[in-house]
Tab-separated table of C-alpha atoms in Angstrom:
chain	number	residue	atom	x	y	z
A	110	UNK	CA	9.487	-20.972	79.200
A	111	UNK	CA	10.241	-24.626	79.891
A	112	UNK	CA	8.102	-26.983	77.911
A	113	UNK	CA	7.116	-24.360	75.297
A	114	UNK	CA	7.819	-24.912	71.606
A	115	UNK	CA	7.939	-22.279	68.868
A	116	UNK	CA	5.390	-22.859	66.126
A	117	UNK	CA	6.976	-23.020	62.674
A	118	UNK	CA	5.381	-20.350	60.402
A	119	UNK	CA	4.146	-22.806	57.765
A	120	UNK	CA	1.706	-20.338	56.264
A	121	UNK	CA	4.462	-17.840	55.374
A	122	UNK	CA	6.811	-20.569	54.202
A	123	UNK	CA	4.236	-21.961	51.792
A	124	UNK	CA	3.512	-18.427	50.510
A	125	UNK	CA	7.201	-17.908	49.722
A	126	UNK	CA	7.382	-21.284	47.952
A	127	UNK	CA	4.322	-20.371	45.859
A	128	UNK	CA	5.811	-17.017	44.869
A	129	UNK	CA	9.084	-18.646	43.843
A	130	UNK	CA	7.129	-21.163	41.753
A	131	UNK	CA	5.145	-18.425	39.980
A	132	UNK	CA	8.276	-16.384	39.212
A	133	UNK	CA	10.028	-19.497	37.879
A	134	UNK	CA	7.113	-20.346	35.592
A	135	UNK	CA	7.014	-16.776	34.257
A	136	UNK	CA	10.776	-16.795	33.651
A	137	UNK	CA	10.671	-20.101	31.783
A	138	UNK	CA	7.613	-19.085	29.726
A	139	UNK	CA	9.122	-15.743	28.691
A	140	UNK	CA	12.361	-17.366	27.555
A	141	UNK	CA	10.570	-20.102	25.665
A	142	UNK	CA	8.321	-17.525	23.990
A	143	UNK	CA	11.350	-15.436	23.033
A	144	UNK	CA	13.078	-18.491	21.561
A	145	UNK	CA	9.970	-19.507	19.598
A	146	UNK	CA	9.684	-15.967	18.232
A	147	UNK	CA	13.341	-16.069	17.261
A	148	UNK	CA	12.914	-19.396	15.484
A	149	UNK	CA	9.851	-18.047	13.697
A	150	UNK	CA	11.814	-15.010	12.508
A	151	UNK	CA	14.639	-17.282	11.379
A	152	UNK	CA	12.152	-19.414	9.486
A	153	UNK	CA	10.620	-16.409	7.749
A	154	UNK	CA	14.047	-14.962	6.911
A	155	UNK	CA	15.901	-18.143	5.967
A	156	UNK	CA	15.298	-17.804	2.251
A	157	UNK	CA	16.840	-14.412	1.631
A	158	UNK	CA	20.119	-13.087	3.037
A	159	UNK	CA	20.475	-9.382	3.536
A	160	UNK	CA	23.469	-7.100	3.335
A	161	UNK	CA	25.869	-7.818	6.239
A	162	UNK	CA	26.192	-4.119	7.099
A	163	UNK	CA	22.466	-3.818	7.783
A	164	UNK	CA	21.111	-4.651	11.216
A	165	UNK	CA	17.863	-6.515	11.778
A	166	UNK	CA	16.317	-3.318	13.071
A	167	UNK	CA	17.127	-1.581	9.796
A	168	UNK	CA	16.194	-4.341	7.396
A	169	UNK	CA	13.185	-6.130	8.767
A	170	UNK	CA	10.627	-3.528	9.802
A	171	UNK	CA	8.140	-5.032	7.357
A	172	UNK	CA	8.481	-8.664	8.428
A	173	UNK	CA	8.373	-7.733	12.099
A	174	UNK	CA	5.224	-5.736	11.414
A	175	UNK	CA	3.839	-8.967	9.991
A	176	UNK	CA	4.509	-10.856	13.228
A	177	UNK	CA	3.021	-8.353	15.681
A	178	UNK	CA	-0.090	-7.243	13.810
A	179	UNK	CA	-2.932	-9.559	12.960
A	180	UNK	CA	-3.297	-9.866	9.213
A	181	UNK	CA	-6.692	-10.604	7.817
A	182	UNK	CA	-7.412	-13.522	5.590
A	183	UNK	CA	-9.343	-13.260	2.354
A	184	UNK	CA	-10.419	-16.295	0.378
A	185	UNK	CA	-10.023	-16.258	-3.375
A	186	UNK	CA	-13.628	-17.353	-3.794
A	187	UNK	CA	-14.894	-14.397	-1.732
A	188	UNK	CA	-13.560	-12.029	-4.389
A	189	UNK	CA	-16.098	-13.355	-6.913
A	190	UNK	CA	-13.755	-12.905	-9.854
A	191	UNK	CA	-15.696	-12.594	-13.118
A	192	UNK	CA	-14.340	-12.872	-16.679
A	193	UNK	CA	-12.655	-9.651	-17.700
A	194	UNK	CA	-11.897	-8.286	-21.163
A	195	UNK	CA	-8.589	-6.744	-20.045
A	196	UNK	CA	-7.341	-10.101	-18.787
A	197	UNK	CA	-8.480	-11.699	-22.025
A	198	UNK	CA	-6.548	-9.129	-24.051
A	199	UNK	CA	-3.412	-9.703	-21.961
A	200	UNK	CA	-3.673	-13.461	-22.457
A	201	UNK	CA	-4.012	-13.096	-26.212
A	202	UNK	CA	-1.038	-10.720	-26.404
A	203	UNK	CA	1.508	-13.017	-24.776
A	204	UNK	CA	4.909	-13.957	-26.162
A	205	UNK	CA	6.711	-17.051	-24.879
A	206	UNK	CA	10.461	-17.698	-25.015
A	207	UNK	CA	13.032	-20.097	-23.582
A	208	UNK	CA	10.648	-23.063	-23.130
A	209	UNK	CA	8.228	-20.803	-21.245
A	210	UNK	CA	10.903	-19.605	-18.848
A	211	UNK	CA	10.031	-16.088	-20.015
A	212	UNK	CA	6.516	-15.042	-21.004
A	213	UNK	CA	5.770	-11.406	-21.749
A	214	UNK	CA	2.182	-10.143	-21.663
A	215	UNK	CA	1.116	-7.251	-23.885
A	216	UNK	CA	4.567	-5.649	-23.463
A	217	UNK	CA	3.355	-4.690	-19.985
A	218	UNK	CA	4.533	-7.359	-17.516
A	219	UNK	CA	6.299	-10.719	-17.537
A	220	UNK	CA	6.282	-14.154	-15.913
A	221	UNK	CA	9.720	-15.753	-15.386
A	222	UNK	CA	10.472	-19.336	-14.301
A	223	UNK	CA	13.807	-20.469	-12.909
A	224	UNK	CA	14.980	-16.873	-12.849
A	225	UNK	CA	18.076	-15.580	-11.113
A	226	UNK	CA	19.010	-12.263	-9.554
A	227	UNK	CA	22.676	-11.503	-8.855
A	228	UNK	CA	23.159	-8.395	-6.675
A	229	UNK	CA	26.857	-8.224	-7.628
A	230	UNK	CA	25.650	-6.767	-10.943
A	231	UNK	CA	24.140	-3.713	-9.249
A	232	UNK	CA	25.221	-0.688	-7.265
A	233	UNK	CA	23.480	1.939	-5.194
A	234	UNK	CA	22.138	2.628	-1.739
A	235	UNK	CA	20.771	-0.132	0.470
A	236	UNK	CA	17.396	1.561	0.948
A	237	UNK	CA	15.229	1.415	4.042
A	238	UNK	CA	17.011	4.230	5.871
A	239	UNK	CA	15.230	6.527	8.309
A	240	UNK	CA	14.029	9.551	6.363
A	241	UNK	CA	15.818	11.931	8.771
A	242	UNK	CA	19.162	10.495	7.670
A	243	UNK	CA	18.634	11.181	3.965
A	244	UNK	CA	16.955	14.607	3.886
A	245	UNK	CA	17.548	16.439	0.581
A	246	UNK	CA	18.786	13.220	-1.009
A	247	UNK	CA	18.579	13.462	-4.833
A	248	UNK	CA	15.905	11.216	-6.285
A	249	UNK	CA	18.379	9.376	-8.530
A	250	UNK	CA	20.072	8.055	-5.379
A	251	UNK	CA	16.923	6.085	-4.641
A	252	UNK	CA	17.212	3.817	-7.666
A	253	UNK	CA	19.673	0.974	-8.189
A	254	UNK	CA	22.099	1.011	-11.105
A	255	UNK	CA	21.674	-2.360	-12.830
A	256	UNK	CA	24.318	-4.000	-15.000
A	257	UNK	CA	24.080	-6.773	-17.570
A	258	UNK	CA	23.612	-10.054	-15.725
A	259	UNK	CA	21.519	-8.656	-12.862
A	260	UNK	CA	18.600	-10.809	-14.080
A	261	UNK	CA	19.353	-14.227	-15.601
A	262	UNK	CA	17.321	-17.148	-16.957
A	263	UNK	CA	18.047	-20.554	-18.444
A	264	UNK	CA	17.713	-19.777	-22.101
A	265	UNK	CA	19.236	-20.518	-25.503
A	266	UNK	CA	16.721	-18.395	-27.389
A	267	UNK	CA	18.234	-15.029	-28.228
A	268	UNK	CA	14.835	-13.688	-29.294
A	269	UNK	CA	13.821	-13.080	-25.666
A	270	UNK	CA	16.446	-10.352	-25.388
A	271	UNK	CA	14.711	-8.490	-28.196
A	272	UNK	CA	11.357	-8.431	-26.408
A	273	UNK	CA	10.184	-4.864	-25.974
A	274	UNK	CA	8.238	-3.277	-23.138
A	275	UNK	CA	6.415	0.031	-23.388
A	276	UNK	CA	8.430	3.234	-23.713
A	277	UNK	CA	9.283	4.882	-20.399
A	278	UNK	CA	8.884	1.639	-18.461
A	279	UNK	CA	11.674	0.462	-16.133
A	280	UNK	CA	11.061	-3.035	-17.536
A	281	UNK	CA	12.885	-1.776	-20.639
A	282	UNK	CA	15.979	-1.559	-18.450
A	283	UNK	CA	15.279	-4.922	-16.794
A	284	UNK	CA	15.081	-6.760	-20.121
A	285	UNK	CA	18.305	-5.023	-21.226
A	286	UNK	CA	20.229	-6.529	-18.269
A	287	UNK	CA	18.674	-9.994	-18.637
A	288	UNK	CA	21.184	-12.629	-19.750
A	289	UNK	CA	21.488	-16.452	-19.923
A	290	UNK	CA	22.209	-17.950	-16.510
A	291	UNK	CA	25.839	-17.822	-15.420
A	292	UNK	CA	27.658	-20.299	-13.211
A	293	UNK	CA	27.330	-18.997	-9.661
A	294	UNK	CA	28.874	-20.697	-6.650
A	295	UNK	CA	25.975	-19.989	-4.321
A	296	UNK	CA	22.316	-19.182	-4.890
A	297	UNK	CA	19.457	-19.204	-2.432
A	298	UNK	CA	16.340	-20.898	-3.787
A	299	UNK	CA	13.039	-19.042	-3.383
A	300	UNK	CA	10.067	-21.317	-3.971
A	301	UNK	CA	7.436	-18.691	-3.108
A	302	UNK	CA	6.050	-16.636	-5.979
A	303	UNK	CA	7.810	-13.258	-5.953
A	304	UNK	CA	6.571	-10.008	-7.470
A	305	UNK	CA	9.333	-7.546	-8.379
A	306	UNK	CA	8.382	-3.876	-8.112
A	307	UNK	CA	10.121	-0.584	-8.725
A	308	UNK	CA	8.280	2.172	-6.885
A	309	UNK	CA	8.362	5.816	-7.877
A	310	UNK	CA	6.226	8.166	-5.796
A	311	UNK	CA	6.430	5.723	-2.904
A	312	UNK	CA	5.263	8.221	-0.230
A	313	UNK	CA	2.121	9.168	-2.164
A	314	UNK	CA	-0.834	6.932	-1.373
A	315	UNK	CA	-2.410	7.333	-4.823
A	316	UNK	CA	0.686	6.235	-6.725
A	317	UNK	CA	1.399	3.485	-4.191
A	318	UNK	CA	-2.198	2.325	-4.596
A	319	UNK	CA	-1.517	1.775	-8.299
A	320	UNK	CA	1.399	-0.495	-7.314
A	321	UNK	CA	-0.744	-2.411	-4.782
A	322	UNK	CA	-3.525	-2.738	-7.335
A	323	UNK	CA	-1.097	-3.979	-10.003
A	324	UNK	CA	0.348	-6.596	-7.635
A	325	UNK	CA	-3.192	-7.714	-6.792
A	326	UNK	CA	-3.971	-8.058	-10.504
A	327	UNK	CA	-0.925	-10.307	-10.860
A	328	UNK	CA	-2.229	-12.592	-8.095
A	329	UNK	CA	-5.609	-12.840	-9.813
A	330	UNK	CA	-4.259	-13.119	-13.357
A	331	UNK	CA	-1.922	-15.968	-12.421
A	332	UNK	CA	-4.569	-17.587	-10.211
A	333	UNK	CA	-2.559	-17.416	-6.981
A	334	UNK	CA	-5.192	-18.903	-4.687
A	335	UNK	CA	-3.308	-18.004	-1.503
A	336	UNK	CA	-3.494	-14.297	-2.425
A	337	UNK	CA	0.028	-13.863	-1.067
A	338	UNK	CA	3.519	-13.428	-2.488
A	339	UNK	CA	6.988	-12.193	-1.689
A	340	UNK	CA	7.473	-8.565	-2.709
A	341	UNK	CA	10.892	-7.526	-4.015
A	342	UNK	CA	11.591	-3.781	-4.021
A	343	UNK	CA	14.033	-3.133	-6.866
A	344	UNK	CA	14.707	0.404	-5.648
A	345	UNK	CA	16.574	2.180	-2.838
A	346	UNK	CA	13.918	4.372	-1.252
A	347	UNK	CA	14.186	5.158	2.465
A	348	UNK	CA	11.539	4.004	4.892
A	349	UNK	CA	8.102	5.379	4.113
A	350	UNK	CA	4.831	5.533	5.982
A	351	UNK	CA	3.163	3.163	3.509
A	352	UNK	CA	5.816	0.413	3.566
A	353	UNK	CA	4.149	-1.799	6.166
A	354	UNK	CA	0.954	-1.998	4.099
A	355	UNK	CA	2.860	-4.129	1.564
A	356	UNK	CA	3.437	-6.750	4.267
A	357	UNK	CA	-0.182	-6.657	5.390
A	358	UNK	CA	-1.453	-7.136	1.842
A	359	UNK	CA	0.993	-9.639	0.413
A	360	UNK	CA	3.473	-11.041	2.946
A	361	UNK	CA	7.250	-10.906	3.024
A	362	UNK	CA	8.975	-7.768	1.704
A	363	UNK	CA	12.667	-7.625	0.712
A	364	UNK	CA	14.777	-4.719	-0.537
A	365	UNK	CA	17.024	-5.667	-3.452
A	366	UNK	CA	19.692	-3.199	-2.338
A	367	UNK	CA	20.159	-5.174	0.891
A	368	UNK	CA	20.745	-8.556	-0.745
A	369	UNK	CA	24.201	-10.099	-0.341
A	370	UNK	CA	23.722	-13.357	-2.235
A	371	UNK	CA	22.389	-14.417	-5.637
A	372	UNK	CA	18.819	-15.720	-5.643
A	373	UNK	CA	17.114	-18.421	-7.681
A	374	UNK	CA	13.382	-17.823	-8.053
A	375	UNK	CA	11.003	-20.602	-8.904
A	376	UNK	CA	8.558	-17.952	-10.160
A	377	UNK	CA	9.289	-14.260	-10.584
A	378	UNK	CA	6.749	-11.716	-11.821
A	379	UNK	CA	7.919	-8.429	-13.289
A	380	UNK	CA	5.031	-6.258	-12.143
A	381	UNK	CA	3.237	-3.608	-14.205
A	382	UNK	CA	4.803	-0.192	-13.699
A	383	UNK	CA	2.652	2.117	-11.575
A	384	UNK	CA	2.365	4.718	-14.328
A	385	UNK	CA	1.197	1.986	-16.733
A	386	UNK	CA	-1.518	0.708	-14.370
A	387	UNK	CA	-5.117	0.523	-15.602
A	388	UNK	CA	-5.854	2.755	-12.600
A	389	UNK	CA	-3.705	5.456	-14.167
A	390	UNK	CA	-5.916	5.626	-17.267
A	391	UNK	CA	-8.569	8.011	-15.968
A	392	UNK	CA	-10.648	8.048	-19.132
A	393	UNK	CA	-11.513	4.347	-18.969
A	394	UNK	CA	-15.193	3.610	-18.240
A	395	UNK	CA	-14.125	0.700	-16.010
A	396	UNK	CA	-10.974	-1.104	-14.896
A	397	UNK	CA	-10.511	-4.792	-14.066
A	398	UNK	CA	-11.585	-6.173	-10.698
A	399	UNK	CA	-11.782	-2.908	-8.778
A	400	UNK	CA	-14.461	-4.220	-6.387
A	401	UNK	CA	-12.557	-7.486	-5.703
A	402	UNK	CA	-9.498	-5.339	-4.992
A	403	UNK	CA	-11.528	-3.363	-2.455
A	404	UNK	CA	-12.673	-6.597	-0.785
A	405	UNK	CA	-9.098	-7.878	-0.762
A	406	UNK	CA	-7.692	-4.669	0.726
A	407	UNK	CA	-10.307	-4.366	3.475
A	408	UNK	CA	-10.157	-8.081	4.266
A	409	UNK	CA	-6.373	-8.072	4.642
A	410	UNK	CA	-6.773	-5.272	7.187
A	411	UNK	CA	-9.615	-7.040	9.022
A	412	UNK	CA	-12.011	-4.159	8.337
A	413	UNK	CA	-15.724	-5.115	8.379
A	414	UNK	CA	-17.735	-3.680	5.519
A	415	UNK	CA	-21.365	-3.498	6.635
A	416	UNK	CA	-22.334	0.174	6.463
A	417	UNK	CA	-25.999	0.736	5.597
A	418	UNK	CA	-27.244	4.067	4.300
A	419	UNK	CA	-29.470	5.916	6.771
A	420	UNK	CA	-30.530	9.224	5.264
A	421	UNK	CA	-31.825	10.398	8.637
A	422	UNK	CA	-28.351	10.212	10.169
A	423	UNK	CA	-25.516	10.535	7.676
A	424	UNK	CA	-21.819	10.586	8.533
A	425	UNK	CA	-20.181	13.455	6.639
A	426	UNK	CA	-16.384	13.561	6.850
A	427	UNK	CA	-13.998	16.313	5.806
A	428	UNK	CA	-10.496	15.246	4.812
A	429	UNK	CA	-8.150	18.163	5.475
A	430	UNK	CA	-4.633	18.534	4.060
A	431	UNK	CA	-1.835	19.633	6.392
A	432	UNK	CA	1.907	20.154	6.025
A	433	UNK	CA	3.965	17.055	6.863
A	434	UNK	CA	7.303	15.486	5.899
A	435	UNK	CA	6.752	12.493	3.612
A	436	UNK	CA	9.956	12.181	1.598
A	437	UNK	CA	13.535	13.556	1.600
A	438	UNK	CA	13.051	16.182	-1.096
A	439	UNK	CA	10.494	18.146	0.905
A	440	UNK	CA	12.202	18.544	4.298
A	441	UNK	CA	9.822	21.339	5.354
A	442	UNK	CA	6.825	19.145	4.564
A	443	UNK	CA	5.018	21.916	2.687
A	444	UNK	CA	1.933	20.782	0.797
A	445	UNK	CA	-0.397	22.720	-1.481
A	446	UNK	CA	-4.189	22.756	-1.834
A	447	UNK	CA	-5.123	23.469	1.788
A	448	UNK	CA	-8.415	24.942	3.036
A	449	UNK	CA	-8.084	28.197	4.975
A	450	UNK	CA	-11.424	28.135	6.809
A	451	UNK	CA	-11.812	24.550	7.978
A	452	UNK	CA	-13.568	25.312	11.278
A	453	UNK	CA	-15.964	27.809	9.701
A	454	UNK	CA	-17.041	25.161	7.185
A	455	UNK	CA	-17.439	22.414	9.797
A	456	UNK	CA	-19.463	24.647	12.131
A	457	UNK	CA	-21.757	25.874	9.369
A	458	UNK	CA	-22.429	22.328	8.098
A	459	UNK	CA	-23.110	21.106	11.638
A	460	UNK	CA	-25.615	23.931	12.060
A	461	UNK	CA	-27.237	23.208	8.702
A	462	UNK	CA	-27.513	19.451	9.378
A	463	UNK	CA	-27.970	19.042	13.153
A	464	UNK	CA	-29.189	15.443	12.798
A	465	UNK	CA	-26.154	14.273	10.864
A	466	UNK	CA	-22.680	13.492	12.195
A	467	UNK	CA	-20.003	15.933	11.024
A	468	UNK	CA	-16.384	14.861	11.491
A	469	UNK	CA	-12.961	15.676	10.064
A	470	UNK	CA	-9.605	13.915	9.899
A	471	UNK	CA	-6.086	14.049	8.465
A	472	UNK	CA	-4.420	10.883	7.220
A	473	UNK	CA	-0.743	11.718	7.712
A	474	UNK	CA	-0.627	10.499	11.326
A	475	UNK	CA	-3.102	7.628	10.977
A	476	UNK	CA	-2.331	3.993	10.304
A	477	UNK	CA	-3.867	2.496	7.192
A	478	UNK	CA	-6.141	0.383	9.398
A	479	UNK	CA	-7.468	3.497	11.133
A	480	UNK	CA	-7.953	5.280	7.827
A	481	UNK	CA	-9.937	2.360	6.435
A	482	UNK	CA	-12.032	2.053	9.610
A	483	UNK	CA	-13.019	5.691	9.207
A	484	UNK	CA	-13.703	5.622	5.492
A	485	UNK	CA	-15.867	2.474	5.313
A	486	UNK	CA	-18.343	4.163	7.661
A	487	UNK	CA	-18.400	7.481	5.794
A	488	UNK	CA	-21.444	8.411	3.738
A	489	UNK	CA	-20.016	11.567	2.159
A	490	UNK	CA	-16.317	12.396	1.857
A	491	UNK	CA	-15.319	16.016	1.194
A	492	UNK	CA	-11.807	17.220	0.503
A	493	UNK	CA	-9.346	19.136	-1.630
A	494	UNK	CA	-7.888	17.338	-4.632
A	495	UNK	CA	-5.047	15.296	-3.172
A	496	UNK	CA	-3.754	11.779	-2.651
A	497	UNK	CA	-5.889	11.234	0.456
A	498	UNK	CA	-9.008	11.095	-1.729
A	499	UNK	CA	-7.689	7.744	-2.967
A	500	UNK	CA	-9.577	6.428	0.072
A	501	UNK	CA	-12.724	6.829	-2.027
A	502	UNK	CA	-11.847	3.332	-3.256
A	503	UNK	CA	-13.079	2.065	0.099
A	504	UNK	CA	-16.187	4.181	0.630
A	505	UNK	CA	-19.481	2.273	0.929
A	506	UNK	CA	-21.154	1.569	-2.399
A	507	UNK	CA	-23.864	4.143	-1.746
A	508	UNK	CA	-21.441	6.942	-0.779
A	509	UNK	CA	-20.713	10.359	-2.241
A	510	UNK	CA	-17.444	12.152	-2.983
A	511	UNK	CA	-17.130	15.946	-3.120
A	512	UNK	CA	-13.839	17.192	-4.564
A	513	UNK	CA	-12.564	20.773	-4.321
A	514	UNK	CA	-9.945	22.405	-6.567
A	515	UNK	CA	-8.124	25.698	-5.960
A	516	UNK	CA	-7.870	28.251	-8.745
A	517	UNK	CA	-4.271	27.294	-9.548
A	518	UNK	CA	-4.912	23.550	-9.981
A	519	UNK	CA	-6.562	22.182	-13.097
A	520	UNK	CA	-9.724	20.167	-12.634
A	521	UNK	CA	-8.523	18.075	-15.568
A	522	UNK	CA	-6.663	16.084	-12.911
A	523	UNK	CA	-9.324	13.397	-12.796
A	524	UNK	CA	-7.737	10.754	-10.551
A	525	UNK	CA	-10.575	10.669	-8.028
A	526	UNK	CA	-13.363	11.474	-10.441
A	527	UNK	CA	-12.298	8.287	-12.225
A	528	UNK	CA	-12.354	6.273	-8.988
A	529	UNK	CA	-15.859	7.562	-8.293
A	530	UNK	CA	-16.950	6.574	-11.813
A	531	UNK	CA	-15.453	3.092	-11.580
A	532	UNK	CA	-17.211	2.532	-8.244
A	533	UNK	CA	-20.506	4.223	-9.205
A	534	UNK	CA	-20.245	6.724	-6.353
A	535	UNK	CA	-22.148	10.021	-6.300
A	536	UNK	CA	-19.567	12.578	-7.390
A	537	UNK	CA	-19.496	16.354	-7.673
A	538	UNK	CA	-16.657	18.873	-7.741
A	539	UNK	CA	-16.139	22.608	-7.423
A	540	UNK	CA	-13.240	24.820	-8.455
A	541	UNK	CA	-12.466	28.245	-7.084
A	542	UNK	CA	-12.276	30.898	-9.819
A	543	UNK	CA	-11.823	34.007	-7.690
A	544	UNK	CA	-8.303	35.220	-6.903
A	545	UNK	CA	-9.482	36.837	-3.667
A	546	UNK	CA	-10.088	33.349	-2.252
A	547	UNK	CA	-6.459	32.316	-2.700
A	548	UNK	CA	-3.934	33.050	0.068
A	549	UNK	CA	-0.235	32.570	0.736
A	550	UNK	CA	1.188	29.149	1.635
A	551	UNK	CA	-1.322	27.462	-0.706
A	552	UNK	CA	-4.445	28.170	1.345
A	553	UNK	CA	-7.826	28.560	-0.341
A	554	UNK	CA	-10.912	30.089	1.227
A	555	UNK	CA	-13.946	27.959	0.388
A	556	UNK	CA	-17.267	29.764	0.927
A	557	UNK	CA	-19.485	27.720	3.273
A	558	UNK	CA	-22.435	28.376	0.957
A	559	UNK	CA	-20.592	26.446	-1.756
A	560	UNK	CA	-20.160	23.457	0.536
A	561	UNK	CA	-23.829	23.666	1.526
A	562	UNK	CA	-24.888	23.497	-2.112
A	563	UNK	CA	-22.563	20.602	-2.921
A	564	UNK	CA	-23.755	18.662	0.101
A	565	UNK	CA	-27.413	19.361	-0.651
A	566	UNK	CA	-27.070	18.017	-4.200
A	567	UNK	CA	-25.125	14.956	-3.066
A	568	UNK	CA	-27.575	14.072	-0.281
A	569	UNK	CA	-30.530	14.555	-2.625
A	570	UNK	CA	-29.064	12.234	-5.271
A	571	UNK	CA	-27.864	9.650	-2.784
A	572	UNK	CA	-31.118	9.373	-0.895
A	573	UNK	CA	-33.187	9.529	-4.082
A	574	UNK	CA	-31.221	6.530	-5.331
A	575	UNK	CA	-31.893	4.725	-2.045
A	576	UNK	CA	-35.639	5.274	-2.396
A	577	UNK	CA	-35.460	4.043	-5.963
A	578	UNK	CA	-33.994	0.742	-4.781
A	579	UNK	CA	-36.326	0.303	-1.812
């Protein structure tokens, strides 16, 4: 119509402009974030080069775990480290060589300065493979073959090469391949304290706990106030379910089999072998700094520890063992020491103690954080003898542990009885003696009446102790 003008749709135009602006901002932010993350990874990885045939996905699961999961902080002062007779004995039994470039302690561990590692003097698998790709792999394939010159230090004192570690210790092999530093064209300098570890039963939480505990003792013994260190795996194990815990506890983790360049360490600690750990000596009345270790472990996982005993409403947890694949030499995942009548026991205990909370869990599919969250709130833990009972280290101080043994397993295996003693937990155990209670596939029938009696005694002692302190 003459004289009419079309109105420009400003409202829609401005909406389109706003949407374009928002999309542009998101695009820019995501690319900047990705670049910052890449630079951060490069920064964390710039000290140690890995084997060129290994992709980032294969080699850095531990460091990437570090970047995506919040890691707790624990102050050295919060550990309340007290003088310890074991530490005193280690200090007195030290031997120094090469102007203090090598100091051995009680033939058990060593502190090296200006130490070198040359991967060209080793052979073996890279390690870190997916377990599915190495099923039925012989155990010897999971350890590096070291040759003379693998470890090197600046030294003119031949006496260091005669230093002796304890029989059966892999440090015997390490000292045998230690030699004066050679001329090397290229070495990467590592200024962060590094703890070198050879793991054995790496998929077993008890044996891995001895390695974690030993590494913690090294931090305390050498007064590492940051409570962090590089961890160097001098082995070729495939990926395991416990690997990421190393990163959470200590920091950067590197596999020696994946190194492509010689390294120069400012400080290198040869860690105590797991089988030589104080934790492995079950007859000891106490071991050094077990409560500080508990604080350290929980703190690094950001687990609050504030459970208070309430005898009117206890949390009783059963830890059941199930078949699962943990390492290459057990591809069917068969485990022993399983309870045949789990539900019958749970139902009978729930009926006997209607005011208490009765729960059960299995650790094989739980993260360490979830396991710890469950255990720090548990008043009484009940389970078959097995590595999962290592979690008793993190029970509340007032808690009880009930351990069950099948007929075919000796109760002389005192791993968890020792943990209970060191932590002053209420402990009781029972062993089946009747063949009729044993079934195929390693199942044991545990009479509910037995569990009732064990629980009754534990609750009585635990709550009696509470009244005594009130």
